[in-house]
Coordinates of C-alpha atoms in Angstrom, one line a residue:
Chain A
X1 CA 1.5 24.6 -3.3
X2 CA -0.7 26.4 -6.1
X3 CA -4.1 28.3 -5.1
X4 CA -5.9 24.7 -4.7
X5 CA -3.8 22.1 -3.8
X6 CA -5.3 19.3 -6.3
X7 CA -5.2 16.4 -4.6
X8 CA -6.1 15.0 -1.7
X9 CA -3.4 15.3 1.2
X10 CA -2.0 13.6 4.4
X11 CA -0.3 16.7 5.6
X12 CA 2.3 16.5 8.4
X13 CA 2.9 20.1 9.5
X14 CA 6.0 20.8 12.5
X15 CA 9.0 22.9 11.3
X16 CA 10.9 19.9 11.1
X17 CA 14.5 21.7 11.9
X18 CA 17.2 18.8 11.5
X19 CA 14.8 16.2 11.0
X20 CA 15.8 14.6 13.5
X21 CA 14.3 11.4 15.2
X22 CA 11.2 12.4 15.7
X23 CA 10.6 13.9 12.6
X24 CA 11.3 10.9 10.6
X25 CA 9.3 8.6 12.7
X26 CA 6.5 11.6 12.3
X27 CA 6.5 11.5 8.2
X28 CA 7.6 7.4 8.1
X29 CA 4.3 7.3 10.1
X30 CA 2.4 9.8 7.6
X31 CA 3.6 7.4 4.8
X32 CA 2.3 5.1 5.9
X33 CA -1.0 6.6 6.3
X34 CA -1.3 8.1 3.2
X35 CA -3.0 5.4 1.2
X36 CA -3.9 6.7 -1.9
X37 CA -3.7 10.1 -0.8
X38 CA -0.2 12.2 -1.9
X39 CA 1.8 13.2 1.3
X40 CA 2.5 16.7 2.3
X41 CA 4.6 18.8 4.8
X42 CA 3.5 21.6 5.9
X43 CA 6.6 23.5 7.8
X44 CA 8.4 26.7 7.6
X45 CA 10.5 28.7 5.1
X46 CA 11.5 31.8 6.7
X47 CA 11.4 30.9 10.1
X48 CA 11.2 33.5 12.6
X49 CA 14.0 31.9 14.4
X50 CA 16.9 34.3 14.9
X51 CA 20.1 33.9 13.2
X52 CA 22.7 31.2 13.7
X53 CA 20.4 28.8 15.4
X54 CA 18.9 26.8 12.4
X55 CA 19.9 23.3 11.7
X56 CA 18.8 23.5 8.6
X57 CA 18.7 25.8 6.4
X58 CA 15.5 26.6 3.7
X59 CA 17.1 24.2 0.9
X60 CA 18.6 21.4 3.5
X61 CA 15.5 21.2 4.6
X62 CA 14.1 21.0 1.2
X63 CA 16.8 18.7 0.4
X64 CA 16.0 16.8 3.6
X65 CA 12.0 16.3 2.9
X66 CA 12.6 15.2 -1.1
X67 CA 15.4 12.3 0.4
X68 CA 11.9 11.3 2.4
X69 CA 10.3 10.6 -0.5
X70 CA 7.7 13.6 0.3
X71 CA 5.0 14.3 -2.4
X72 CA 4.7 17.9 -2.0
X73 CA 6.3 20.7 0.6
X74 CA 4.4 24.0 1.6
X75 CA 6.9 26.7 3.0
X76 CA 5.1 28.5 4.9
X77 CA 6.3 32.8 4.7
X78 CA 5.7 35.3 7.0
X79 CA 2.5 36.3 6.1
X80 CA 1.2 32.5 6.6
X81 CA 2.3 32.6 10.2
X82 CA 0.5 35.9 10.9
X83 CA -3.1 33.3 10.4
X84 CA -5.1 32.7 13.3
X85 CA -5.1 29.1 14.4
X86 CA -9.0 29.0 12.7
X87 CA -7.7 30.5 9.6
X88 CA -4.9 28.2 9.4
X89 CA -7.2 24.9 9.5
X90 CA -9.6 26.5 6.7
X91 CA -5.9 26.8 4.7
X92 CA -5.7 23.1 5.8
X93 CA -8.9 22.1 4.5
X94 CA -10.0 24.0 1.8
X95 CA -6.6 25.0 0.0
X96 CA -4.1 22.0 0.5
X97 CA -7.3 19.2 0.2
X98 CA -6.1 17.8 3.8
X99 CA -7.7 14.5 5.1
X100 CA -5.0 13.0 6.9
X101 CA -3.2 15.4 9.7
X102 CA 0.0 14.9 11.7
X103 CA 2.2 16.7 14.2
X104 CA 4.1 16.4 17.2
X105 CA 2.9 16.7 20.8
X106 CA 4.4 19.9 21.3
X107 CA 3.7 21.6 17.9
X108 CA 2.3 25.1 17.6
X109 CA 0.4 27.3 14.9
X110 CA -1.5 30.4 14.3
X111 CA -1.1 33.4 15.9
X112 CA 0.5 33.5 19.1
X113 CA 0.8 29.7 18.9
X114 CA -3.0 29.4 19.3
X115 CA -3.4 26.0 17.8
X116 CA -1.9 23.6 20.1
X117 CA -2.7 19.5 18.9
X118 CA -5.5 19.4 22.0
X119 CA -6.8 22.6 20.5
X120 CA -7.3 21.1 16.7
X121 CA -8.9 17.5 18.5
X122 CA -11.6 19.5 20.8
X123 CA -12.8 20.9 17.1
X124 CA -12.5 18.2 15.5
X125 CA -16.2 18.0 15.6
X126 CA -16.6 20.5 12.7
X127 CA -13.6 19.3 11.1
X128 CA -13.1 16.6 8.4
X129 CA -9.8 15.5 8.5
X130 CA -8.1 12.7 11.0
X131 CA -5.4 13.7 13.4
X132 CA -2.8 12.0 14.7
X133 CA -0.8 13.3 17.2
X134 CA 2.7 11.9 18.5
X135 CA 3.7 11.6 21.7
X136 CA 7.8 12.6 22.9
X137 CA 9.9 10.0 20.9
X138 CA 13.0 8.9 23.8
X139 CA 16.3 7.8 22.0
X140 CA 19.1 6.1 23.7
X141 CA 17.0 7.4 27.5
X142 CA 16.7 11.0 26.3
X143 CA 13.4 13.1 23.9
X144 CA 14.2 13.8 21.3
X145 CA 13.9 17.6 20.0
X146 CA 15.0 20.0 18.1
X147 CA 16.0 21.6 21.1
X148 CA 18.0 19.6 22.8
X149 CA 19.9 18.7 19.5
X150 CA 20.7 22.4 19.6
X151 CA 22.2 23.0 22.7
X152 CA 24.3 19.6 22.3
X153 CA 25.8 21.3 19.2
X154 CA 26.1 25.0 21.0
X155 CA 28.0 22.6 23.5
X156 CA 30.3 20.9 21.2
X157 CA 28.7 17.3 22.1
X158 CA 28.7 16.4 18.3
X159 CA 28.3 13.0 19.1
X160 CA 24.9 13.1 21.3
X161 CA 23.8 15.3 19.2
X162 CA 24.2 12.8 16.1
X163 CA 22.8 10.1 18.3
X164 CA 19.5 12.3 18.4
X165 CA 19.6 13.3 15.1
X166 CA 19.5 9.7 13.8
X167 CA 22.6 11.2 11.2
X168 CA 25.4 13.3 11.5
X169 CA 25.4 16.9 11.6
X170 CA 25.8 18.3 8.3
X171 CA 27.5 22.1 7.3
X172 CA 27.4 23.2 3.5
X173 CA 29.5 26.7 2.9
X174 CA 30.4 27.8 0.0
X175 CA 34.2 27.6 -0.3
X176 CA 36.2 31.3 0.3
X177 CA 39.7 32.7 -0.2
X178 CA 41.1 32.3 3.5
X179 CA 44.3 33.7 5.1
X180 CA 46.3 31.1 3.8
X181 CA 47.9 30.3 7.1
X182 CA 47.2 26.9 7.2
X183 CA 48.6 26.2 3.5
X184 CA 52.3 28.0 5.2
X185 CA 51.9 25.4 8.1
X186 CA 51.8 22.8 5.5
X187 CA 47.8 22.0 6.5
X188 CA 45.6 23.7 4.0
X189 CA 42.3 24.5 4.4
X190 CA 39.1 25.2 3.0
X191 CA 37.8 28.0 4.4
X192 CA 33.6 27.9 4.6
X193 CA 31.3 30.2 4.1
X194 CA 28.4 29.3 5.5
X195 CA 24.9 31.3 5.6
X196 CA 23.8 33.4 8.8
X197 CA 21.3 31.1 9.6
X198 CA 22.7 28.2 10.6
X199 CA 23.7 27.3 13.9
X200 CA 27.4 26.3 14.0
X201 CA 28.9 23.8 16.5
X202 CA 30.9 25.3 19.6
X203 CA 34.3 26.6 18.7
X204 CA 36.5 23.6 18.5
X205 CA 38.2 20.9 16.4
X206 CA 35.9 18.2 14.7
X207 CA 36.7 15.1 12.9
X208 CA 34.7 15.3 9.3
X209 CA 33.7 13.3 6.7
X210 CA 33.8 14.7 3.1
X211 CA 30.7 13.2 0.8
X212 CA 31.6 14.4 -2.3
X213 CA 35.6 13.1 -2.2
X214 CA 35.6 10.8 -0.2
X215 CA 37.8 11.6 2.4
X216 CA 38.2 12.4 6.4
X217 CA 39.0 15.7 7.6
X218 CA 39.6 18.3 10.3
X219 CA 37.6 20.8 10.9
X220 CA 38.4 23.9 13.0
X221 CA 35.8 26.4 13.8
X222 CA 36.6 29.6 15.5
X223 CA 36.1 33.0 16.3
X224 CA 37.9 35.3 13.7
X225 CA 40.1 39.0 15.4
X226 CA 37.2 40.8 13.4
X227 CA 34.5 40.1 15.7
X228 CA 31.5 41.3 12.8
X229 CA 32.0 38.8 11.1
X230 CA 31.0 34.8 11.3
X231 CA 33.2 32.3 13.1
X232 CA 35.1 30.9 11.0
X233 CA 34.9 27.6 9.5
X234 CA 37.8 25.9 7.8
X235 CA 38.2 22.1 6.7
X236 CA 41.4 20.3 5.8
X237 CA 41.4 17.6 4.2
X238 CA 43.2 14.7 5.1
X239 CA 45.0 12.5 2.4
X240 CA 43.8 15.1 -0.7
X241 CA 45.3 16.6 -3.4
X242 CA 43.2 17.5 -5.7
X243 CA 40.5 20.8 -6.5
X244 CA 37.8 21.0 -3.5
X245 CA 34.4 21.3 -4.6
X246 CA 33.0 25.6 -4.7
X247 CA 30.3 24.0 -2.3
X248 CA 32.1 21.8 0.3
X249 CA 29.3 19.4 2.6
X250 CA 31.0 18.1 5.5
X251 CA 29.3 15.9 8.4
X252 CA 30.8 16.5 11.5
X253 CA 31.6 12.8 13.1
X254 CA 32.8 13.9 16.2
X255 CA 34.5 16.8 18.5
X256 CA 38.4 16.0 19.0
X257 CA 39.2 19.4 21.4
X258 CA 37.8 22.9 22.2
X259 CA 40.0 25.8 20.9
X260 CA 43.9 26.4 22.1
X261 CA 46.6 29.5 21.8
X262 CA 49.8 28.2 20.7
X263 CA 52.9 30.5 21.7
X264 CA 54.5 29.6 18.1
X265 CA 53.6 28.3 14.9
X266 CA 55.6 24.8 15.8
X267 CA 53.3 24.4 18.7
X268 CA 50.0 24.8 16.3
X269 CA 51.9 22.3 13.7
X270 CA 53.2 19.9 16.3
X271 CA 49.0 19.8 17.6
X272 CA 48.0 19.3 14.0
X273 CA 49.7 16.7 14.0
X274 CA 48.3 15.2 17.0
X275 CA 44.7 16.1 16.0
X276 CA 44.9 13.8 13.0
X277 CA 46.6 11.5 15.0
X278 CA 43.4 11.2 17.3
X279 CA 40.9 11.9 14.1
X280 CA 42.6 8.5 12.5
X281 CA 42.0 6.9 15.9
X282 CA 39.0 8.4 15.6
X283 CA 38.0 7.1 12.7
X284 CA 39.1 3.4 13.5
X285 CA 36.3 3.6 16.1
X286 CA 33.7 4.7 13.9
X287 CA 34.5 2.5 11.6
X288 CA 34.0 -0.4 14.3
X289 CA 30.4 1.3 15.0
Chain B
X1 CA -7.4 -9.8 29.7
X2 CA -5.1 -10.8 31.8
X3 CA -3.5 -8.5 34.9
X4 CA -0.7 -7.5 32.4
X5 CA -1.3 -8.0 28.8
X6 CA 1.6 -9.4 27.1
X7 CA 2.0 -7.7 23.7
X8 CA 2.3 -4.5 23.3
X9 CA -1.1 -3.5 21.3
X10 CA -3.0 -0.7 18.9
X11 CA -5.8 -0.5 20.7
X12 CA -9.4 1.9 19.8
X13 CA -11.6 2.9 22.5
X14 CA -14.7 3.2 22.0
X15 CA -18.5 2.3 23.0
X16 CA -18.7 0.3 19.2
X17 CA -22.7 0.1 19.8
X18 CA -24.0 -1.7 16.6
X19 CA -20.2 -1.5 14.6
X20 CA -21.3 1.1 11.9
X21 CA -20.1 2.4 9.2
X22 CA -17.3 4.6 11.4
X23 CA -16.8 2.1 14.2
X24 CA -15.8 -0.3 11.0
X25 CA -14.0 2.9 9.6
X26 CA -12.0 3.0 12.9
X27 CA -11.0 0.0 13.3
X28 CA -9.7 -0.9 9.6
X29 CA -7.2 2.1 10.6
X30 CA -5.9 0.3 13.4
X31 CA -5.2 -3.3 11.6
X32 CA -3.1 -0.6 9.2
X33 CA -1.9 0.9 12.5
X34 CA -0.4 -1.5 14.4
X35 CA 2.3 -3.2 12.4
X36 CA 3.6 -5.5 14.5
X37 CA 1.6 -4.6 17.7
X38 CA -1.5 -6.4 18.4
X39 CA -4.9 -5.2 18.0
X40 CA -6.9 -4.6 21.1
X41 CA -10.2 -3.1 21.8
X42 CA -11.6 -1.4 24.6
X43 CA -15.2 -1.1 25.2
X44 CA -18.1 -1.4 27.9
X45 CA -19.3 -4.6 28.7
X46 CA -21.9 -4.0 30.9
X47 CA -23.4 -0.6 28.8
X48 CA -24.3 1.6 31.3
X49 CA -27.8 3.0 29.1
X50 CA -30.8 1.5 30.1
X51 CA -32.2 -1.5 28.6
X52 CA -34.3 -2.1 24.9
X53 CA -31.7 0.8 23.7
X54 CA -28.3 -1.1 22.3
X55 CA -28.0 -2.0 18.9
X56 CA -25.5 -4.9 20.5
X57 CA -26.0 -7.6 23.2
X58 CA -22.0 -8.6 24.6
X59 CA -22.5 -11.4 22.8
X60 CA -23.4 -9.6 19.4
X61 CA -20.3 -7.0 20.2
X62 CA -18.2 -10.1 20.4
X63 CA -19.3 -11.9 18.1
X64 CA -18.7 -8.9 15.1
X65 CA -15.3 -7.9 16.8
X66 CA -14.1 -11.0 16.1
X67 CA -15.3 -11.1 12.6
X68 CA -13.6 -7.9 12.0
X69 CA -10.2 -9.9 13.0
X70 CA -9.5 -7.9 16.1
X71 CA -7.0 -9.8 18.4
X72 CA -8.5 -8.5 21.6
X73 CA -11.0 -7.2 23.1
X74 CA -10.9 -5.5 26.5
X75 CA -15.2 -5.9 28.3
X76 CA -14.7 -2.6 30.8
X77 CA -17.1 -4.0 34.0
X78 CA -18.8 -1.2 35.9
X79 CA -16.2 -0.5 38.2
X80 CA -13.6 0.3 35.6
X81 CA -15.8 2.8 35.0
X82 CA -15.6 4.2 38.2
X83 CA -12.2 4.9 37.1
X84 CA -10.9 8.6 36.4
X85 CA -9.7 9.2 33.6
X86 CA -5.6 9.6 34.5
X87 CA -6.5 6.1 36.3
X88 CA -8.0 5.1 32.5
X89 CA -4.7 6.1 30.9
X90 CA -2.5 4.3 33.3
X91 CA -4.5 1.3 32.6
X92 CA -4.4 2.0 29.2
X93 CA 0.3 2.4 29.2
X94 CA 0.8 -0.1 32.2
X95 CA -1.9 -3.3 32.2
X96 CA -2.6 -3.2 28.0
X97 CA 0.5 -2.2 26.6
X98 CA -1.2 0.1 24.6
X99 CA 1.7 1.8 21.9
X100 CA -1.2 3.3 20.0
X101 CA -4.7 4.9 20.7
X102 CA -7.2 4.9 18.8
X103 CA -10.5 7.3 18.8
X104 CA -13.4 9.0 18.0
X105 CA -13.7 12.9 18.2
X106 CA -16.7 12.2 20.3
X107 CA -15.3 9.6 22.7
X108 CA -15.4 10.1 26.5
X109 CA -13.7 7.7 29.1
X110 CA -12.9 8.3 33.1
X111 CA -15.4 9.2 36.0
X112 CA -18.4 11.8 35.1
X113 CA -16.7 11.4 30.9
X114 CA -13.9 13.6 32.0
X115 CA -11.4 12.2 29.4
X116 CA -12.3 13.7 26.0
X117 CA -9.7 13.8 22.9
X118 CA -8.5 16.6 23.9
X119 CA -7.9 16.2 27.2
X120 CA -5.8 13.0 25.8
X121 CA -3.7 14.6 23.4
X122 CA -3.0 17.9 25.6
X123 CA -1.1 15.3 28.4
X124 CA 0.6 13.3 25.6
X125 CA 4.2 15.1 27.4
X126 CA 3.6 12.9 29.8
X127 CA 2.4 10.1 27.9
X128 CA 4.4 7.6 25.4
X129 CA 1.3 6.7 22.9
X130 CA 0.5 7.6 19.7
X131 CA -3.7 9.1 19.4
X132 CA -5.2 9.0 16.2
X133 CA -8.2 11.2 16.5
X134 CA -11.1 10.4 14.1
X135 CA -13.8 12.8 13.2
X136 CA -17.1 12.7 12.3
X137 CA -17.7 10.4 9.4
X138 CA -20.6 11.3 7.3
X139 CA -22.6 8.6 4.4
X140 CA -25.3 9.5 2.2
X141 CA -25.0 12.9 3.5
X142 CA -25.2 12.5 7.3
X143 CA -23.1 11.7 10.5
X144 CA -23.1 8.1 11.1
X145 CA -23.7 7.8 15.1
X146 CA -25.4 4.9 17.3
X147 CA -27.8 7.6 18.6
X148 CA -28.5 8.6 15.0
X149 CA -28.9 5.2 14.1
X150 CA -30.7 4.1 17.7
X151 CA -33.5 6.9 16.8
X152 CA -34.2 5.7 12.7
X153 CA -34.8 2.7 14.1
X154 CA -37.4 3.3 17.1
X155 CA -38.9 5.3 14.7
X156 CA -39.1 2.2 11.9
X157 CA -36.5 3.7 9.2
X158 CA -35.0 0.4 9.1
X159 CA -33.6 1.0 5.4
X160 CA -32.2 4.9 6.7
X161 CA -30.5 2.5 9.4
X162 CA -28.8 0.0 7.8
X163 CA -26.8 3.0 5.3
X164 CA -25.7 4.3 8.3
X165 CA -24.9 0.7 9.9
X166 CA -23.2 -0.4 7.0
X167 CA -25.3 -4.3 7.6
X168 CA -28.5 -4.8 8.2
X169 CA -29.6 -4.5 11.5
X170 CA -29.8 -8.1 13.4
X171 CA -32.1 -9.2 16.0
X172 CA -31.1 -13.0 17.6
X173 CA -33.8 -14.1 19.6
X174 CA -34.8 -17.9 21.2
X175 CA -38.0 -18.8 19.9
X176 CA -40.4 -20.0 22.5
X177 CA -43.9 -20.9 22.5
X178 CA -46.2 -18.2 21.2
X179 CA -49.8 -18.1 21.4
X180 CA -50.7 -19.7 18.0
X181 CA -53.0 -17.6 16.3
X182 CA -50.5 -17.6 13.6
X183 CA -50.2 -21.1 12.6
X184 CA -54.5 -20.8 13.3
X185 CA -54.1 -18.0 10.0
X186 CA -52.2 -20.3 8.0
X187 CA -49.2 -18.2 8.4
X188 CA -46.9 -20.0 11.3
X189 CA -45.1 -17.7 13.3
X190 CA -41.9 -18.4 16.0
X191 CA -41.9 -16.6 18.8
X192 CA -38.3 -14.9 19.3
X193 CA -37.5 -14.0 23.0
X194 CA -35.1 -10.7 22.4
X195 CA -32.5 -10.1 25.3
X196 CA -33.8 -6.8 27.0
X197 CA -31.4 -4.6 26.3
X198 CA -31.3 -4.7 22.7
X199 CA -33.2 -2.2 21.0
X200 CA -36.3 -3.4 19.0
X201 CA -37.4 -1.0 15.8
X202 CA -40.6 0.4 16.0
X203 CA -44.0 -1.6 16.3
X204 CA -45.1 -2.5 12.8
X205 CA -44.2 -5.9 10.3
X206 CA -40.8 -6.3 9.1
X207 CA -39.3 -8.2 5.1
X208 CA -36.4 -9.5 7.0
X209 CA -33.7 -12.5 5.8
X210 CA -33.6 -15.3 7.8
X211 CA -29.6 -16.7 6.8
X212 CA -29.8 -19.6 8.9
X213 CA -32.1 -21.4 6.4
X214 CA -31.9 -18.6 3.3
X215 CA -35.2 -18.5 3.4
X216 CA -37.1 -14.3 3.6
X217 CA -39.4 -13.8 6.7
X218 CA -41.8 -11.4 7.8
X219 CA -41.4 -10.1 11.5
X220 CA -44.2 -8.6 13.5
X221 CA -43.1 -6.6 16.1
X222 CA -46.3 -5.4 18.4
X223 CA -47.2 -4.7 22.0
X224 CA -48.7 -7.6 23.6
X225 CA -51.8 -7.4 25.9
X226 CA -50.3 -8.0 28.9
X227 CA -48.7 -4.7 29.0
X228 CA -45.3 -6.0 31.7
X229 CA -44.0 -8.5 28.9
X230 CA -41.6 -7.5 26.3
X231 CA -42.4 -6.3 22.8
X232 CA -43.5 -9.6 20.6
X233 CA -41.1 -10.7 17.9
X234 CA -43.0 -13.1 15.2
X235 CA -40.8 -14.2 12.2
X236 CA -42.8 -16.1 9.7
X237 CA -40.4 -17.7 7.4
X238 CA -41.9 -17.6 3.5
X239 CA -41.7 -20.4 1.8
X240 CA -40.5 -23.3 4.5
X241 CA -41.7 -26.6 6.1
X242 CA -38.6 -27.4 8.1
X243 CA -37.4 -27.2 11.5
X244 CA -36.8 -23.8 12.8
X245 CA -33.3 -23.2 14.8
X246 CA -33.5 -22.8 18.9
X247 CA -31.9 -19.8 17.9
X248 CA -32.7 -17.4 15.7
X249 CA -31.2 -14.9 13.8
X250 CA -32.4 -12.0 11.5
X251 CA -31.9 -9.1 9.4
X252 CA -34.2 -6.6 9.2
X253 CA -34.1 -5.2 5.4
X254 CA -37.1 -2.9 5.1
X255 CA -40.1 -1.6 6.9
X256 CA -43.3 -3.3 5.6
X257 CA -46.2 -1.5 7.0
X258 CA -47.2 0.2 10.5
X259 CA -49.4 -2.0 13.7
X260 CA -52.7 -2.0 12.5
X261 CA -56.0 -3.7 14.2
X262 CA -58.6 -6.1 12.1
X263 CA -62.2 -6.7 12.8
X264 CA -61.9 -10.0 11.3
X265 CA -59.4 -12.9 11.1
X266 CA -59.8 -12.6 7.8
X267 CA -59.2 -9.2 7.8
X268 CA -55.9 -10.1 8.9
X269 CA -55.1 -13.0 6.5
X270 CA -56.1 -10.6 4.1
X271 CA -53.6 -8.0 5.5
X272 CA -51.2 -10.9 5.5
X273 CA -51.5 -12.0 1.9
X274 CA -50.8 -8.4 1.1
X275 CA -47.6 -7.7 3.0
X276 CA -45.7 -11.1 1.1
X277 CA -47.5 -9.7 -1.7
X278 CA -45.1 -6.3 -0.9
X279 CA -42.5 -8.5 0.6
X280 CA -42.1 -10.1 -2.8
X281 CA -41.8 -6.8 -4.5
X282 CA -39.2 -5.4 -2.0
X283 CA -36.8 -8.9 -2.2
X284 CA -36.8 -8.1 -6.2
X285 CA -35.7 -4.6 -5.3
X286 CA -33.3 -5.7 -2.6
X287 CA -31.6 -8.0 -4.6
X288 CA -31.4 -5.5 -8.0
X289 CA -29.3 -3.0 -5.6

């Protein structure tokens, strides 16, 4: 977005990490409310969160917002987050030409999280934009929030997390050379290098979909012997003989089991066979949903 | 509205006195936002304002809201206005099934005007409705508000008031027997009995439209000799020979002049002729707008 955005906008402001059901609801309303205005999402680029705790990389966020049909995205930088709430509002009006502003009830903006929806609404006398504030969205009995989804993923509760997300949690990684033990066992795996900011679910084995090659797969997430490395992410694609894409996307469908230790390669091979069997039953269950 | 309103609603809450441009804008958004919900207006029935200070009688308000295509109207009574803000919100959720709530930035509700839009937004964590708050609407350089329109009318600035209203200010009154001096002068007038709560513009002579008989007219508002009576409202309909409706509606288009004293009936008759001439030039001007 340039210095002065040329079109008057209907803007949604928020972290939009994961673009879960509540985020999608707000963006849907943004579309409904936009009329002749351009839709704009104002969100974090460099997120202040610590590594390994984001549902989306910036690239994934932009891709997901584009899929939602948003006209423009403003990625806030660290320096923007140092703005006072008043300065942030002036940015909205002057530089982004915001006429309608949508946000969740829990959104905070400005230095020290000074700006809240009620802070803004109390000042509407002096501002020229309509403010739309959305209450908590409940799904299947609980409030949908990025932090709740993060917590579920960290506990390995992928299916529940997916329910709140509204789609299967995704990981994208560069395929890098692994240690080759999978191949030696008869189950070749693609080793994914996942960006450091991206949240990985709890260690364990997961049923995944690999949309690029239209196959299901089994993904193993686990600690590496060398502790200063990021946890390993390995994907065995079922019934697949072709070339694995250089950048692999996986949709995580369900958790199969936790991490186990095996007394022998045979025991591990046997477990992997059982994992794949379980995987097939999971696929059948998913297919009937 | 019964004890429990049967449909989930998209509700606009406010005084809506006069249903001016900003009110109409909010009701328009209410329609856009309603989707599958029923639209509901929550407003004052017995307004706490003092007499002679309302742009709308309750009847006029209901008629105007119906014209706007609102599905239902809840007229709050004096006892409802004694509710605490918290109780009012509980009424919205439980009895009116409000899913989306629209209000102006300056709306206050609950005992002692405790509830403001920001008060409400700060509590959205616990509530289940979307809250849409609208900033001041400016028209022709000034903020549109009922109190500003009242002030303009009291100063006789009817044309400016009409600009902010978005339509000509209207008066409805029962035609009652007058003193007959108009008829004796050759200009028969209908004397209107206007409900006591209705605001009358400043004393003077106004150009009006009488839509029921499709004629223009000259309206005189003035003090009565007997001071404990409401100010007199007399309408002379131009070029009209038929029967005047029992309940007459007039649209006030423009102010012709203030109240004058006349040394003789002839001087008054002469002035009335000049008023009608001026009236005709006003009509021509209005026709070219």
